Amino acid sequence: MKNFAFIAKLLFGLAPLALFSCNSSQEVVTNDAVPALELQYIDSTVNPGDDFFQFVNGGWLKDNPVPDDKTSWGVFMF
């Protein structure tokens, strides 16, 4: 019981030190916002209910066709 009381007092006494170490006057640096969606790649001529993949990726596929010497092509293959 003495150990519990000692540990409780120790933690209660050290809590303000932890709070004082949190300096709220630090300047927060944020990066410019990055869009979550690339709207230019959406193919609005396709109904998303018919072919969602083509609807979402149709613009990118038109801008980046698979080269004749490749069997697949992707964003990381440039």
mmCIF file with all atom_site columns, C-alpha atoms in Angstrom:
data_model
loop_
_atom_site.group_PDB
_atom_site.id
_atom_site.type_symbol
_atom_site.label_atom_id
_atom_site.label_alt_id
_atom_site.label_comp_id
_atom_site.label_asym_id
_atom_site.label_entity_id
_atom_site.label_seq_id
_atom_site.pdbx_PDB_ins_code
_atom_site.Cartn_x
_atom_site.Cartn_y
_atom_site.Cartn_z
_atom_site.occupancy
_atom_site.B_iso_or_equiv
_atom_site.pdbx_formal_charge
_atom_site.auth_seq_id
_atom_site.auth_comp_id
_atom_site.auth_asym_id
_atom_site.auth_atom_id
_atom_site.pdbx_PDB_model_num
ATOM 1  C CA . MET A 1 1  ? 0.000   0.000  0.000   1.00 0.00 ? 1  MET A CA 1
ATOM 2  C CA . LYS A 1 2  ? 2.907   2.342  0.726   1.00 0.00 ? 2  LYS A CA 1
ATOM 3  C CA . ASN A 1 3  ? 4.327   1.680  -2.725  1.00 0.00 ? 3  ASN A CA 1
ATOM 4  C CA . PHE A 1 4  ? 1.014   2.492  -4.383  1.00 0.00 ? 4  PHE A CA 1
ATOM 5  C CA . ALA A 1 5  ? 0.697   5.777  -2.485  1.00 0.00 ? 5  ALA A CA 1
ATOM 6  C CA . PHE A 1 6  ? 4.295   6.679  -3.322  1.00 0.00 ? 6  PHE A CA 1
ATOM 7  C CA . ILE A 1 7  ? 3.829   5.930  -7.029  1.00 0.00 ? 7  ILE A CA 1
ATOM 8  C CA . ALA A 1 8  ? 0.544   7.856  -7.116  1.00 0.00 ? 8  ALA A CA 1
ATOM 9  C CA . LYS A 1 9  ? 2.165   10.902 -5.480  1.00 0.00 ? 9  LYS A CA 1
ATOM 10 C CA . LEU A 1 10 ? 5.154   10.648 -7.803  1.00 0.00 ? 10 LEU A CA 1
ATOM 11 C CA . LEU A 1 11 ? 2.992   10.523 -10.924 1.00 0.00 ? 11 LEU A CA 1
ATOM 12 C CA . PHE A 1 12 ? 0.772   13.330 -9.657  1.00 0.00 ? 12 PHE A CA 1
ATOM 13 C CA . GLY A 1 13 ? 3.842   15.426 -8.890  1.00 0.00 ? 13 GLY A CA 1
ATOM 14 C CA . LEU A 1 14 ? 5.474   14.803 -12.275 1.00 0.00 ? 14 LEU A CA 1
ATOM 15 C CA . ALA A 1 15 ? 2.327   15.475 -14.317 1.00 0.00 ? 15 ALA A CA 1
ATOM 16 C CA . PRO A 1 16 ? 2.841   19.285 -14.347 1.00 0.00 ? 16 PRO A CA 1
ATOM 17 C CA . LEU A 1 17 ? 6.346   18.792 -15.727 1.00 0.00 ? 17 LEU A CA 1
ATOM 18 C CA . ALA A 1 18 ? 4.931   16.870 -18.649 1.00 0.00 ? 18 ALA A CA 1
ATOM 19 C CA . LEU A 1 19 ? 2.350   19.583 -19.262 1.00 0.00 ? 19 LEU A CA 1
ATOM 20 C CA . PHE A 1 20 ? 4.901   22.389 -19.107 1.00 0.00 ? 20 PHE A CA 1
ATOM 21 C CA . SER A 1 21 ? 7.088   20.634 -21.638 1.00 0.00 ? 21 SER A CA 1
ATOM 22 C CA . CYS A 1 22 ? 4.264   20.919 -24.194 1.00 0.00 ? 22 CYS A CA 1
ATOM 23 C CA . ASN A 1 23 ? 5.054   24.342 -25.565 1.00 0.00 ? 23 ASN A CA 1
ATOM 24 C CA . SER A 1 24 ? 2.033   25.562 -27.504 1.00 0.00 ? 24 SER A CA 1
ATOM 25 C CA . SER A 1 25 ? 3.846   28.589 -28.939 1.00 0.00 ? 25 SER A CA 1
ATOM 26 C CA . GLN A 1 26 ? 5.618   26.499 -31.565 1.00 0.00 ? 26 GLN A CA 1
ATOM 27 C CA . GLU A 1 27 ? 4.825   27.490 -35.117 1.00 0.00 ? 27 GLU A CA 1
ATOM 28 C CA . VAL A 1 28 ? 2.973   24.856 -37.081 1.00 0.00 ? 28 VAL A CA 1
ATOM 29 C CA . VAL A 1 29 ? 4.337   24.358 -40.586 1.00 0.00 ? 29 VAL A CA 1
ATOM 30 C CA . THR A 1 30 ? 1.950   22.942 -43.159 1.00 0.00 ? 30 THR A CA 1
ATOM 31 C CA . ASN A 1 31 ? 2.583   21.960 -46.736 1.00 0.00 ? 31 ASN A CA 1
ATOM 32 C CA . ASP A 1 32 ? 0.436   23.108 -49.593 1.00 0.00 ? 32 ASP A CA 1
ATOM 33 C CA . ALA A 1 33 ? -2.729  21.105 -49.966 1.00 0.00 ? 33 ALA A CA 1
ATOM 34 C CA . VAL A 1 34 ? -2.541  18.222 -52.398 1.00 0.00 ? 34 VAL A CA 1
ATOM 35 C CA . PRO A 1 35 ? -5.757  17.329 -54.186 1.00 0.00 ? 35 PRO A CA 1
ATOM 36 C CA . ALA A 1 36 ? -7.166  13.931 -53.321 1.00 0.00 ? 36 ALA A CA 1
ATOM 37 C CA . LEU A 1 37 ? -8.525  13.423 -56.822 1.00 0.00 ? 37 LEU A CA 1
ATOM 38 C CA . GLU A 1 38 ? -7.096  14.194 -60.230 1.00 0.00 ? 38 GLU A CA 1
ATOM 39 C CA . LEU A 1 39 ? -10.312 15.355 -61.865 1.00 0.00 ? 39 LEU A CA 1
ATOM 40 C CA . GLN A 1 40 ? -8.707  15.780 -65.285 1.00 0.00 ? 40 GLN A CA 1
ATOM 41 C CA . TYR A 1 41 ? -8.371  11.997 -65.553 1.00 0.00 ? 41 TYR A CA 1
ATOM 42 C CA . ILE A 1 42 ? -12.092 11.287 -65.136 1.00 0.00 ? 42 ILE A CA 1
ATOM 43 C CA . ASP A 1 43 ? -13.767 10.253 -68.383 1.00 0.00 ? 43 ASP A CA 1
ATOM 44 C CA . SER A 1 44 ? -17.212 11.842 -68.108 1.00 0.00 ? 44 SER A CA 1
ATOM 45 C CA . THR A 1 45 ? -18.345 10.230 -71.383 1.00 0.00 ? 45 THR A CA 1
ATOM 46 C CA . VAL A 1 46 ? -18.570 6.863  -69.592 1.00 0.00 ? 46 VAL A CA 1
ATOM 47 C CA . ASN A 1 47 ? -21.392 6.037  -67.200 1.00 0.00 ? 47 ASN A CA 1
ATOM 48 C CA . PRO A 1 48 ? -19.780 5.052  -63.857 1.00 0.00 ? 48 PRO A CA 1
ATOM 49 C CA . GLY A 1 49 ? -22.471 2.425  -63.350 1.00 0.00 ? 49 GLY A CA 1
ATOM 50 C CA . ASP A 1 50 ? -21.481 0.696  -66.597 1.00 0.00 ? 50 ASP A CA 1
ATOM 51 C CA . ASP A 1 51 ? -17.673 0.779  -66.343 1.00 0.00 ? 51 ASP A CA 1
ATOM 52 C CA . PHE A 1 52 ? -16.310 2.440  -63.214 1.00 0.00 ? 52 PHE A CA 1
ATOM 53 C CA . PHE A 1 53 ? -12.663 1.696  -64.061 1.00 0.00 ? 53 PHE A CA 1
ATOM 54 C CA . GLN A 1 54 ? -12.974 3.436  -67.434 1.00 0.00 ? 54 GLN A CA 1
ATOM 55 C CA . PHE A 1 55 ? -14.892 6.320  -65.835 1.00 0.00 ? 55 PHE A CA 1
ATOM 56 C CA . VAL A 1 56 ? -12.192 6.947  -63.230 1.00 0.00 ? 56 VAL A CA 1
ATOM 57 C CA . ASN A 1 57 ? -9.089  6.180  -65.325 1.00 0.00 ? 57 ASN A CA 1
ATOM 58 C CA . GLY A 1 58 ? -10.250 6.947  -68.867 1.00 0.00 ? 58 GLY A CA 1
ATOM 59 C CA . GLY A 1 59 ? -8.546  10.336 -69.081 1.00 0.00 ? 59 GLY A CA 1
ATOM 60 C CA . TRP A 1 60 ? -5.234  8.966  -67.827 1.00 0.00 ? 60 TRP A CA 1
ATOM 61 C CA . LEU A 1 61 ? -5.425  6.017  -70.208 1.00 0.00 ? 61 LEU A CA 1
ATOM 62 C CA . LYS A 1 62 ? -6.035  8.399  -73.139 1.00 0.00 ? 62 LYS A CA 1
ATOM 63 C CA . ASP A 1 63 ? -3.095  10.623 -72.123 1.00 0.00 ? 63 ASP A CA 1
ATOM 64 C CA . ASN A 1 64 ? -0.752  7.676  -71.410 1.00 0.00 ? 64 ASN A CA 1
ATOM 65 C CA . PRO A 1 65 ? -1.328  4.857  -73.884 1.00 0.00 ? 65 PRO A CA 1
ATOM 66 C CA . VAL A 1 66 ? 0.549   1.582  -73.468 1.00 0.00 ? 66 VAL A CA 1
ATOM 67 C CA . PRO A 1 67 ? 3.658   1.678  -75.715 1.00 0.00 ? 67 PRO A CA 1
ATOM 68 C CA . ASP A 1 68 ? 3.813   -0.918 -78.485 1.00 0.00 ? 68 ASP A CA 1
ATOM 69 C CA . ASP A 1 69 ? 6.908   -2.569 -77.000 1.00 0.00 ? 69 ASP A CA 1
ATOM 70 C CA . LYS A 1 70 ? 5.321   -3.004 -73.522 1.00 0.00 ? 70 LYS A CA 1
ATOM 71 C CA . THR A 1 71 ? 2.675   -5.445 -72.336 1.00 0.00 ? 71 THR A CA 1
ATOM 72 C CA . SER A 1 72 ? 1.684   -3.232 -69.389 1.00 0.00 ? 72 SER A CA 1
ATOM 73 C CA . TRP A 1 73 ? 2.112   0.394  -68.420 1.00 0.00 ? 73 TRP A CA 1
ATOM 74 C CA . GLY A 1 74 ? 1.613   2.328  -65.190 1.00 0.00 ? 74 GLY A CA 1
ATOM 75 C CA . VAL A 1 75 ? 2.369   5.444  -63.215 1.00 0.00 ? 75 VAL A CA 1
ATOM 76 C CA . PHE A 1 76 ? 5.699   4.135  -61.881 1.00 0.00 ? 76 PHE A CA 1
ATOM 77 C CA . MET A 1 77 ? 7.015   3.023  -65.277 1.00 0.00 ? 77 MET A CA 1
ATOM 78 C CA . PHE A 1 78 ? 7.926   6.441  -66.671 1.00 0.00 ? 78 PHE A CA 1
#
